[in-house]
Backbone as numpy.savetxt, mean C-alpha at the origin, in Angstrom:
# Nx Ny Nz CAx CAy CAz Cx Cy Cz
-9.96 11.15 -18.64 -9.69 11.33 -17.21 -8.97 10.13 -16.60
-9.35 8.93 -17.06 -8.73 7.72 -16.54 -7.24 7.71 -16.89
-6.91 8.18 -18.10 -5.51 8.22 -18.50 -4.69 9.14 -17.61
-5.25 10.30 -17.26 -4.56 11.24 -16.36 -4.41 10.61 -14.98
-5.45 9.91 -14.53 -5.40 9.26 -13.22 -4.30 8.20 -13.17
-4.18 7.42 -14.25 -3.15 6.38 -14.30 -1.76 7.01 -14.32
-1.59 8.11 -15.05 -0.29 8.80 -15.08 0.08 9.30 -13.68
-0.88 9.90 -12.99 -0.63 10.39 -11.62 -0.27 9.23 -10.69
-0.95 8.10 -10.86 -0.68 6.94 -10.00 0.71 6.37 -10.26
1.14 6.36 -11.52 2.48 5.85 -11.86 3.56 6.77 -11.29
3.36 8.08 -11.41 4.31 9.04 -10.83 4.35 8.89 -9.31
3.18 8.63 -8.71 3.12 8.43 -7.26 3.92 7.20 -6.85
3.90 6.18 -7.68 4.66 4.96 -7.37 6.17 5.26 -7.33
6.63 6.07 -8.27 8.03 6.46 -8.26 8.40 7.25 -7.02
7.53 8.18 -6.64 7.75 8.97 -5.42 7.73 8.07 -4.18
6.86 7.08 -4.21 6.75 6.15 -3.07 8.06 5.40 -2.86
8.66 4.93 -3.94 9.93 4.19 -3.84 11.05 5.08 -3.31
11.17 6.29 -3.86 12.23 7.21 -3.44 12.03 7.63 -1.99
10.80 7.99 -1.63 10.51 8.41 -0.26 10.76 7.30 0.74
10.44 6.07 0.36 10.65 4.93 1.26 12.13 4.73 1.56
12.98 4.84 0.54 14.41 4.65 0.75 14.98 5.71 1.69
14.56 6.96 1.51 15.06 8.03 2.37 14.53 7.90 3.79
13.24 7.56 3.92 12.69 7.43 5.27 13.29 6.24 6.01
13.55 5.16 5.30 14.18 4.00 5.92 15.55 4.38 6.48
16.31 5.15 5.71 17.63 5.59 6.17 17.49 6.46 7.41
16.47 7.32 7.44 16.24 8.18 8.59 15.82 7.41 9.82
14.95 6.41 9.65 14.50 5.59 10.77 15.66 4.82 11.37
16.57 4.35 10.53 17.73 3.60 11.01 18.67 4.46 11.86
18.53 5.77 11.74 19.34 6.68 12.55 18.72 6.89 13.93
17.50 6.36 14.14 16.81 6.51 15.43 16.70 5.14 16.08
17.60 4.79 16.98 17.58 3.46 17.61 16.38 3.26 18.51
15.88 2.02 18.56 14.78 1.65 19.45 13.59 2.59 19.27
13.08 2.67 18.04 11.98 3.58 17.72 10.71 3.19 18.46
10.13 4.16 19.17 8.86 4.00 19.86 8.02 5.24 19.62
6.73 5.15 19.98 5.84 6.28 19.75 6.32 7.51 20.52
6.86 7.30 21.73 7.32 8.41 22.56 8.55 9.10 21.97
9.30 8.37 21.15 10.53 8.94 20.57 10.36 9.28 19.09
9.13 9.22 18.60 8.89 9.45 17.17 9.29 10.86 16.73
9.21 11.82 17.65 9.55 13.20 17.30 11.01 13.35 16.89
11.85 12.38 17.27 13.26 12.45 16.92 13.49 12.26 15.42
12.51 11.70 14.73 12.65 11.45 13.30 12.83 12.75 12.51
12.20 13.84 13.00 12.28 15.10 12.25 13.69 15.69 12.30
14.56 15.15 13.17 15.94 15.62 13.22 16.78 15.04 12.09
16.25 14.00 11.45 16.99 13.37 10.35 16.66 14.06 9.03
17.67 14.58 8.36 17.46 15.25 7.07 16.88 14.30 6.04
17.39 13.08 6.01 16.91 12.11 5.03 15.45 11.71 5.29
15.09 11.59 6.57 13.69 11.25 6.88 12.76 12.37 6.43
13.15 13.61 6.67 12.34 14.75 6.26 12.22 14.81 4.74
13.34 14.55 4.03 13.29 14.52 2.57 12.31 13.44 2.09
12.37 12.27 2.75 11.45 11.21 2.40 10.01 11.60 2.65
9.79 12.29 3.75 8.42 12.75 4.08 7.89 13.69 3.01
8.72 14.62 2.55 8.28 15.58 1.53 7.96 14.88 0.21
8.79 13.90 -0.15 8.54 13.16 -1.39 7.25 12.34 -1.27
7.04 11.73 -0.10 5.82 10.94 0.11 4.59 11.83 0.18
4.77 13.09 0.61 3.65 14.04 0.59 3.23 14.30 -0.86
4.24 14.47 -1.73 3.95 14.66 -3.15 3.26 13.42 -3.71
3.70 12.23 -3.24 3.08 10.97 -3.64 1.60 10.97 -3.25
1.30 11.42 -2.02 -0.07 11.44 -1.53 -0.95 12.37 -2.37
-0.40 13.53 -2.74 -1.15 14.49 -3.56 -1.49 13.87 -4.92
-0.51 13.22 -5.52 -0.74 12.57 -6.81 -1.79 11.48 -6.71
-1.76 10.72 -5.61 -2.75 9.66 -5.44 -4.15 10.21 -5.21
-4.25 11.32 -4.48 -5.56 11.95 -4.26 -6.15 12.39 -5.59
-5.32 13.02 -6.44 -5.78 13.46 -7.75 -6.25 12.25 -8.57
-5.46 11.19 -8.54 -5.80 9.98 -9.30 -7.12 9.38 -8.82
-7.30 9.31 -7.50 -8.52 8.73 -6.94 -9.75 9.59 -7.21
-9.54 10.88 -7.39 -10.65 11.78 -7.69 -11.11 11.63 -9.15
-10.22 11.06 -9.99 -10.51 10.97 -11.42 -10.90 9.58 -11.90
-10.64 8.55 -11.08 -10.89 7.18 -11.54 -11.30 6.29 -10.37
-11.90 5.12 -10.68 -12.33 4.19 -9.62 -11.17 3.71 -8.75
-11.47 3.40 -7.49 -10.47 2.91 -6.55 -9.75 1.69 -7.09
-10.51 0.75 -7.67 -9.95 -0.51 -8.13 -9.05 -0.35 -9.34
-9.04 0.83 -9.98 -8.13 1.09 -11.10 -6.86 1.76 -10.60
-7.01 2.74 -9.72 -5.88 3.55 -9.27 -4.99 2.83 -8.26
-5.61 2.24 -7.24 -4.84 1.67 -6.12 -3.78 0.65 -6.53
-4.07 -0.29 -7.45 -3.06 -1.29 -7.79 -1.77 -0.73 -8.40
-1.84 0.43 -9.04 -0.66 0.96 -9.72 0.45 1.38 -8.76
0.12 1.58 -7.50 1.15 1.94 -6.54 2.17 0.82 -6.36
1.79 -0.41 -6.72 2.69 -1.55 -6.58 3.87 -1.47 -7.55
3.83 -0.55 -8.51 4.98 -0.38 -9.39 6.20 0.11 -8.62
5.99 0.56 -7.39 7.12 0.96 -6.55 7.99 -0.24 -6.20
7.44 -1.44 -6.26 8.18 -2.65 -5.88 9.41 -2.86 -6.76
9.27 -2.93 -8.10 10.48 -3.14 -8.91 11.42 -1.94 -8.87
10.87 -0.73 -8.71 11.72 0.46 -8.68 12.67 0.41 -7.49
12.15 0.17 -6.31 12.98 0.18 -5.11 13.86 -1.08 -5.03
13.36 -2.20 -5.55 14.15 -3.43 -5.51 15.41 -3.30 -6.36
15.25 -2.74 -7.55 16.39 -2.56 -8.46 17.33 -1.49 -7.92
16.75 -0.42 -7.35 17.57 0.68 -6.83 18.45 0.24 -5.67
17.97 -0.69 -4.85 18.71 -1.10 -3.65 19.57 -2.35 -3.85
19.28 -3.11 -4.88 19.97 -4.40 -5.05 21.42 -4.19 -5.46
22.33 -4.71 -4.64 23.74 -4.69 -5.01 23.99 -5.71 -6.12
23.23 -6.80 -6.04 23.34 -7.85 -7.05 21.96 -8.47 -7.23
21.43 -8.40 -8.44 20.08 -8.88 -8.71 20.11 -10.41 -8.87
19.88 -11.13 -7.75 19.90 -12.59 -7.78 18.64 -13.13 -8.45
18.69 -14.42 -8.78 17.55 -15.04 -9.44 16.30 -15.02 -8.57
16.45 -15.32 -7.28 15.31 -15.35 -6.36 14.69 -13.97 -6.24
15.51 -12.93 -6.09 15.00 -11.56 -5.97 14.29 -11.15 -7.25
14.88 -11.45 -8.39 14.28 -11.08 -9.68 12.92 -11.74 -9.87
12.84 -13.03 -9.52 11.58 -13.77 -9.66 10.51 -13.19 -8.74
10.89 -12.90 -7.49 9.95 -12.36 -6.51 9.38 -11.03 -6.97
10.26 -10.15 -7.43 9.83 -8.82 -7.90 8.97 -8.95 -9.15
9.38 -9.82 -10.07 8.65 -10.00 -11.32 7.25 -10.54 -11.07
7.15 -11.56 -10.22 5.84 -12.17 -9.94 4.90 -11.19 -9.24
5.43 -10.48 -8.23 4.61 -9.52 -7.50 4.12 -8.40 -8.41
5.03 -7.88 -9.23 4.67 -6.77 -10.12 3.73 -7.22 -11.21
4.00 -8.39 -11.81 3.13 -8.90 -12.88 1.73 -9.16 -12.35
1.65 -9.69 -11.13 0.34 -9.94 -10.54 -0.48 -8.68 -10.42
0.16 -7.59 -9.98 -0.55 -6.32 -9.82 -0.89 -5.69 -11.17
0.02 -5.81 -12.16 -0.24 -5.26 -13.49 -1.47 -5.94 -14.11
-1.53 -7.26 -13.99 -2.70 -8.00 -14.51 -3.95 -7.60 -13.75
-3.80 -7.45 -12.44 -4.93 -7.08 -11.59 -5.54 -5.75 -12.04
-4.68 -4.74 -12.23 -5.18 -3.42 -12.61 -5.70 -3.41 -14.05
-5.12 -4.25 -14.91 -5.60 -4.34 -16.29 -7.04 -4.84 -16.34
-7.33 -5.80 -15.49 -8.70 -6.35 -15.43 -9.66 -5.33 -14.85
-9.28 -4.70 -13.74 -10.19 -3.75 -13.09 -10.40 -2.50 -13.94
-9.36 -2.09 -14.68 -9.48 -0.90 -15.52 -10.54 -1.08 -16.60
-10.69 -2.31 -17.07 -11.66 -2.57 -18.12 -13.05 -2.90 -17.62
-13.18 -3.19 -16.33 -14.48 -3.64 -15.82 -15.05 -2.79 -14.69
-14.23 -2.03 -13.97 -14.71 -1.30 -12.80 -15.57 -0.10 -13.21
-16.63 0.13 -12.44 -17.54 1.24 -12.67 -17.56 2.13 -11.43
-17.32 3.45 -11.57 -17.29 4.33 -10.40 -18.63 4.32 -9.66
-18.59 4.27 -8.34 -19.80 4.31 -7.51 -19.54 5.22 -6.30
-20.62 5.58 -5.62 -20.49 6.41 -4.43 -20.34 5.54 -3.19
-19.67 6.09 -2.18 -19.44 5.37 -0.93 -20.51 5.78 0.08
-21.37 4.84 0.44 -22.43 5.14 1.41 -21.88 5.01 2.83
-22.48 5.71 3.81 -22.02 5.60 5.21 -22.02 4.16 5.71
-23.02 3.37 5.29 -23.11 1.98 5.73 -21.92 1.17 5.22
-21.57 1.36 3.96 -20.45 0.63 3.37 -19.13 1.08 4.01
-19.00 2.38 4.25 -17.79 2.90 4.89 -17.60 2.28 6.27
-18.71 2.13 7.01 -18.64 1.52 8.35 -18.25 0.04 8.25
-18.84 -0.68 7.31 -18.51 -2.09 7.12 -17.03 -2.25 6.77
-16.56 -1.42 5.85 -15.17 -1.48 5.44 -14.25 -1.18 6.62
-14.62 -0.19 7.42 -13.82 0.18 8.58 -13.72 -0.95 9.59
-14.81 -1.64 9.83 -14.81 -2.75 10.79 -13.90 -3.88 10.31
-13.97 -4.21 9.04 -13.15 -5.28 8.48 -11.66 -4.90 8.53
-11.37 -3.63 8.25 -9.98 -3.17 8.27 -9.42 -3.20 9.69
-10.20 -2.78 10.67 -9.74 -2.81 12.06 -9.40 -4.25 12.47
-10.25 -5.20 12.09 -9.99 -6.61 12.42 -8.69 -7.08 11.79
-8.48 -6.73 10.52 -7.26 -7.14 9.83 -6.02 -6.52 10.43
-6.09 -5.26 10.80 -4.95 -4.56 11.40 -4.60 -5.18 12.75
-5.60 -5.53 13.55 -5.35 -6.14 14.86 -4.63 -7.48 14.72
-4.99 -8.25 13.71 -4.30 -9.52 13.46 -2.82 -9.27 13.16
-2.55 -8.24 12.37 -1.16 -7.91 12.04 -0.39 -7.43 13.26
-1.06 -6.69 14.15 -0.42 -6.23 15.38 0.02 -7.42 16.23
-0.86 -8.40 16.36 -0.54 -9.61 17.13 0.64 -10.34 16.50
0.62 -10.48 15.17 1.71 -11.17 14.47 3.03 -10.44 14.66
3.01 -9.11 14.57 4.24 -8.33 14.72 4.78 -8.38 16.14
3.88 -8.50 17.11 4.29 -8.52 18.51 5.13 -9.75 18.84
4.84 -10.86 18.19 5.50 -12.12 18.53 6.53 -12.56 17.49
6.94 -11.65 16.62 7.96 -11.98 15.61 9.04 -10.89 15.60
10.05 -11.11 14.78 11.15 -10.14 14.68 11.73 -10.17 13.28
12.58 -9.19 12.98 13.27 -9.16 11.69 12.33 -9.01 10.50
12.62 -9.76 9.43 11.86 -9.64 8.19 10.39 -10.00 8.37
10.10 -10.99 9.21 8.71 -11.40 9.42 7.92 -10.30 10.12
8.54 -9.67 11.12 7.88 -8.54 11.81 7.66 -7.38 10.84
8.68 -7.10 10.03 8.56 -6.01 9.05 7.42 -6.28 8.07
7.31 -7.54 7.63 6.24 -7.89 6.69 4.87 -7.79 7.35
4.75 -8.24 8.60 3.47 -8.14 9.31 3.04 -6.69 9.45
3.97 -5.82 9.80 3.66 -4.39 9.93 3.31 -3.78 8.58
4.02 -4.20 7.53 3.74 -3.70 6.19 2.35 -4.11 5.73
1.97 -5.34 6.03 0.63 -5.82 5.67 -0.42 -5.01 6.42
-0.18 -4.75 7.72 -1.10 -3.93 8.49 -1.25 -2.55 7.89
-0.13 -1.96 7.46 -0.17 -0.65 6.81 -0.94 -0.72 5.50
-0.73 -1.80 4.74 -1.43 -1.95 3.48 -2.93 -2.07 3.67
-3.35 -2.78 4.71 -4.78 -2.90 5.00 -5.37 -1.54 5.34
-4.65 -0.79 6.20 -5.12 0.55 6.59 -5.18 1.47 5.37
-4.16 1.43 4.53 -4.12 2.28 3.34 -5.18 1.90 2.31
-5.59 0.63 2.32 -6.68 0.21 1.44 -7.95 0.97 1.77
-8.20 1.14 3.07 -9.36 1.91 3.52 -9.17 3.39 3.19
-7.93 3.88 3.33 -7.65 5.28 3.01 -8.03 5.58 1.56
-7.66 4.69 0.65 -7.96 4.90 -0.77 -9.45 5.04 -1.01
-10.25 4.21 -0.33 -11.71 4.26 -0.48 -12.26 5.56 0.09
-11.79 5.95 1.28 -12.32 7.14 1.94 -11.87 8.43 1.24
-10.67 8.40 0.63 -10.22 9.56 -0.13 -11.17 9.81 -1.29
-11.56 8.75 -1.97 -12.51 8.91 -3.08 -13.84 9.43 -2.57
-14.30 8.94 -1.42 -15.56 9.40 -0.85 -15.50 10.89 -0.54
-14.41 11.32 0.11 -14.27 12.73 0.50 -14.15 13.64 -0.72
-13.33 13.25 -1.70 -13.10 14.12 -2.86 -14.32 14.21 -3.78
-15.06 13.12 -3.94 -16.22 13.15 -4.82 -17.42 13.84 -4.18
-17.41 13.99 -2.84 -18.52 14.65 -2.14 -18.36 16.16 -2.09
-17.15 16.68 -2.38 -16.91 18.12 -2.32 -17.87 18.87 -3.24
-18.36 20.07 -2.84 -17.93 20.90 -1.70 -18.52 20.49 -0.34
-19.36 19.48 -0.32 -19.86 18.99 0.97 -18.75 18.20 1.65
-18.54 18.44 2.93 -17.47 17.75 3.66 -18.04 16.56 4.41
-17.55 15.37 4.07 -17.96 14.14 4.76 -17.07 13.96 5.99
-17.49 14.51 7.13 -16.65 14.56 8.31 -16.31 13.18 8.87
-17.27 12.27 8.83 -17.01 10.92 9.36 -15.94 10.22 8.51
-16.10 10.30 7.20 -15.11 9.69 6.31 -13.76 10.37 6.44
-13.77 11.71 6.61 -12.52 12.45 6.76 -11.79 12.05 8.05
-12.56 11.86 9.13 -11.96 11.42 10.39 -11.40 10.01 10.29
-12.18 9.11 9.67 -11.71 7.75 9.47 -10.48 7.70 8.60
-10.45 8.55 7.58 -9.29 8.63 6.68 -8.04 9.02 7.46
-8.16 10.03 8.33 -7.01 10.51 9.11 -6.47 9.42 10.03
-7.38 8.71 10.72 -6.96 7.65 11.65 -6.28 6.52 10.90
-6.88 6.09 9.77 -6.31 4.99 8.99 -4.96 5.37 8.41
-4.84 6.62 7.95 -3.57 7.06 7.36 -2.46 7.11 8.40
-2.75 7.69 9.56 -1.74 7.80 10.61 -1.32 6.42 11.12
-2.30 5.51 11.23 -1.98 4.14 11.65 -1.05 3.47 10.65
-1.39 3.57 9.37 -0.55 2.97 8.34 0.84 3.59 8.30
0.91 4.92 8.45 2.21 5.60 8.42 3.10 5.16 9.57
2.52 4.99 10.76 3.31 4.56 11.92 3.78 3.12 11.76
2.91 2.26 11.23 3.29 0.87 11.00 4.47 0.80 10.03
4.47 1.66 9.03 5.55 1.64 8.05 6.88 2.05 8.70
6.83 3.06 9.58 8.06 3.47 10.27 8.60 2.32 11.13
7.70 1.63 11.83 8.11 0.48 12.64 8.64 -0.64 11.74
8.04 -0.79 10.56 8.53 -1.79 9.61 9.93 -1.48 9.13
10.21 -0.19 8.87 11.55 0.21 8.47 12.57 -0.11 9.56
12.14 0.05 10.82 13.04 -0.22 11.94 13.33 -1.71 12.07
12.43 -2.56 11.57 12.58 -4.01 11.72 13.21 -4.68 10.51
13.06 -4.10 9.32 13.55 -4.78 8.13 13.84 -3.83 6.99
14.20 -4.35 5.80 14.59 -3.54 4.64 13.40 -2.80 4.02
13.64 -1.63 3.41 12.54 -0.84 2.85 11.82 -1.50 1.67
12.56 -2.27 0.84 11.89 -2.90 -0.30 10.87 -3.94 0.15
11.15 -4.62 1.28 10.19 -5.58 1.80 8.96 -4.86 2.35
9.17 -3.76 3.05 8.05 -2.98 3.61 7.20 -2.40 2.48
7.87 -1.84 1.48 7.14 -1.28 0.33 6.36 -2.37 -0.39
6.99 -3.52 -0.60 6.32 -4.63 -1.29 5.09 -5.08 -0.50
5.25 -5.24 0.81 4.12 -5.71 1.62 2.94 -4.78 1.58
3.19 -3.49 1.81 2.05 -2.57 1.87 1.48 -2.23 0.50
2.34 -2.19 -0.56 1.82 -1.83 -1.87 1.10 -2.98 -2.56
1.36 -4.21 -2.15 0.60 -5.34 -2.69 -0.74 -5.47 -1.97
-0.71 -5.38 -0.64 -1.93 -5.55 0.14 -2.87 -4.37 -0.04
-2.33 -3.17 -0.10 -3.14 -1.95 -0.24 -4.12 -2.04 -1.41
-3.65 -2.27 -2.66 -4.59 -2.31 -3.78 -5.56 -3.48 -3.71
-5.10 -4.61 -3.18 -6.00 -5.77 -3.09 -7.15 -5.46 -2.15
-6.84 -4.86 -1.00 -7.88 -4.49 -0.03 -8.80 -3.42 -0.62
-8.19 -2.38 -1.22 -8.98 -1.29 -1.80 -9.88 -1.79 -2.92
-9.32 -2.64 -3.79 -10.10 -3.17 -4.90 -11.20 -4.10 -4.41
-10.89 -4.91 -3.38 -11.90 -5.80 -2.83 -13.07 -4.99 -2.25
-12.76 -3.92 -1.53 -13.82 -3.06 -0.99 -14.61 -2.44 -2.13
-13.88 -1.95 -3.15 -14.55 -1.32 -4.28 -15.45 -2.27 -5.04
-14.97 -3.48 -5.26 -15.73 -4.45 -6.07 -16.85 -5.11 -5.28
-16.54 -5.56 -4.05 -17.51 -6.32 -3.28 -18.47 -5.46 -2.48
-17.97 -4.38 -1.88 -18.84 -3.55 -1.02 -19.45 -2.36 -1.77
-18.66 -1.75 -2.66 -19.17 -0.59 -3.38 -19.88 -0.95 -4.68
-19.66 -2.17 -5.15 -20.32 -2.59 -6.38 -19.65 -2.10 -7.65
-18.34 -1.76 -7.56 -17.63 -1.31 -8.75 -17.44 -2.44 -9.76
-17.61 -3.68 -9.30 -17.43 -4.81 -10.21 -18.74 -5.38 -10.72
-19.83 -4.60 -10.61 -21.13 -5.06 -11.10 -21.05 -5.40 -12.59
-21.45 -6.59 -12.93 -21.41 -7.00 -14.33 -20.10 -7.64 -14.74
-19.15 -7.74 -13.82 -17.86 -8.36 -14.13 -18.05 -9.86 -14.36
-17.49 -10.38 -15.41 -17.67 -11.79 -15.76 -16.94 -12.70 -14.77
-17.35 -13.96 -14.77 -16.71 -14.95 -13.89 -15.23 -15.12 -14.26
-14.94 -15.01 -15.56 -13.55 -15.14 -16.01 -12.70 -13.98 -15.47
-13.25 -12.77 -15.48 -12.53 -11.62 -14.96 -12.30 -11.76 -13.45
-13.31 -12.22 -12.75 -13.17 -12.41 -11.30 -12.11 -13.47 -10.99
-12.08 -14.54 -11.79 -11.06 -15.57 -11.60 -9.67 -15.00 -11.87
-9.56 -14.13 -12.87 -8.29 -13.49 -13.17 -7.82 -12.60 -12.03
-8.76 -11.92 -11.38 -8.41 -11.08 -10.24 -7.84 -11.93 -9.09
-8.50 -13.05 -8.85 -8.05 -13.93 -7.76 -6.64 -14.47 -8.06
-6.44 -14.95 -9.28 -5.14 -15.52 -9.65 -4.03 -14.48 -9.59
-4.31 -13.28 -10.12 -3.28 -12.23 -10.10 -2.99 -11.76 -8.68
-4.00 -11.71 -7.82 -3.79 -11.32 -6.43 -2.93 -12.36 -5.71
-3.21 -13.64 -5.96 -2.41 -14.71 -5.35 -0.96 -14.62 -5.83
-0.77 -14.32 -7.11 0.59 -14.18 -7.65 1.33 -13.03 -6.97
0.64 -11.90 -6.79 1.26 -10.73 -6.16 1.66 -11.03 -4.72
0.77 -11.68 -3.99 1.06 -12.03 -2.60 2.20 -13.04 -2.52
2.19 -14.03 -3.42 3.25 -15.04 -3.44 4.61 -14.41 -3.69
4.67 -13.46 -4.63 5.92 -12.77 -4.90 6.42 -12.02 -3.68
5.52 -11.43 -2.94 5.90 -10.69 -1.73 6.42 -11.64 -0.65
5.78 -12.79 -0.50 6.23 -13.78 0.49 7.62 -14.29 0.13
7.86 -14.51 -1.15 9.19 -14.95 -1.60 10.22 -13.87 -1.32
9.84 -12.62 -1.51 10.74 -11.51 -1.22 11.10 -11.49 0.27
10.11 -11.74 1.13 10.37 -11.81 2.57 11.32 -12.96 2.89
11.11 -14.10 2.22 11.99 -15.25 2.42 13.41 -14.92 1.99
13.55 -14.19 0.89 14.87 -13.80 0.38 15.61 -12.98 1.42
14.93 -12.01 2.00 15.58 -11.15 3.00 15.89 -11.91 4.28
15.02 -12.85 4.65 15.27 -13.62 5.87 16.49 -14.52 5.69
16.59 -15.15 4.53 17.74 -16.01 4.26 19.02 -15.21 4.21
18.95 -14.02 3.61 20.13 -13.17 3.49 20.63 -12.73 4.87
19.70 -12.46 5.78 20.07 -12.04 7.14 20.66 -13.21 7.92
20.07 -14.41 7.78 20.52 -15.59 8.53 21.84 -16.14 8.02
22.14 -15.84 6.73 23.35 -16.41 6.11 24.63 -15.86 6.74
């Protein structure tokens, strides 16, 4: 089952990259994007195509999360980073290549460790509430950062906010799917709010900066948040050795560092 889950997650990463490029093109056709003008996005053929591809991505991720622990599935979405970076790069510079390589390698190592150590657990209402409170705090920090910045930095702040929200989505999706046929209404409601928040942040991120930066920001933060919730709050990392935990920290730092370098690359390219 874990093998099928990993395959679904890898396919979802490919869909994520393709959908992001199309939606970014569609958002760029809508000047001065605001919540009141969001309905104009459906007039863009490319945005709608991106939405359909991302819907397929969501279905694949739901299947993957239903078959394997959060801390195994969530990190694989970061494979969208090298896919979209290579697809969009007119010229693969050394800085861009290093940033993509470091971010991707960090996530690959991260998921390799969790795949061998994570144990599936159930999501209790208490843990779901704790996770929700922490996610709300993190998202608010990103909102403040995005409000007072512009360009690549604003796009990255919004992408991080989306990644934090999507980290909670991954946890709640597993809670909802594993509880079936019983419907966990509280988790389902929280899932919907977190998903819509993350989706809107991504659209605003596309309006502020390049899609590969937005994808990198949210796909790196998303699995780190989801895995942290799974390991620390859900107990999926029970019995994990100190060496494995150290490896998780190092690989997470590498992934975040690669994303920051990617943001720097885009900022320098814009200022040049």
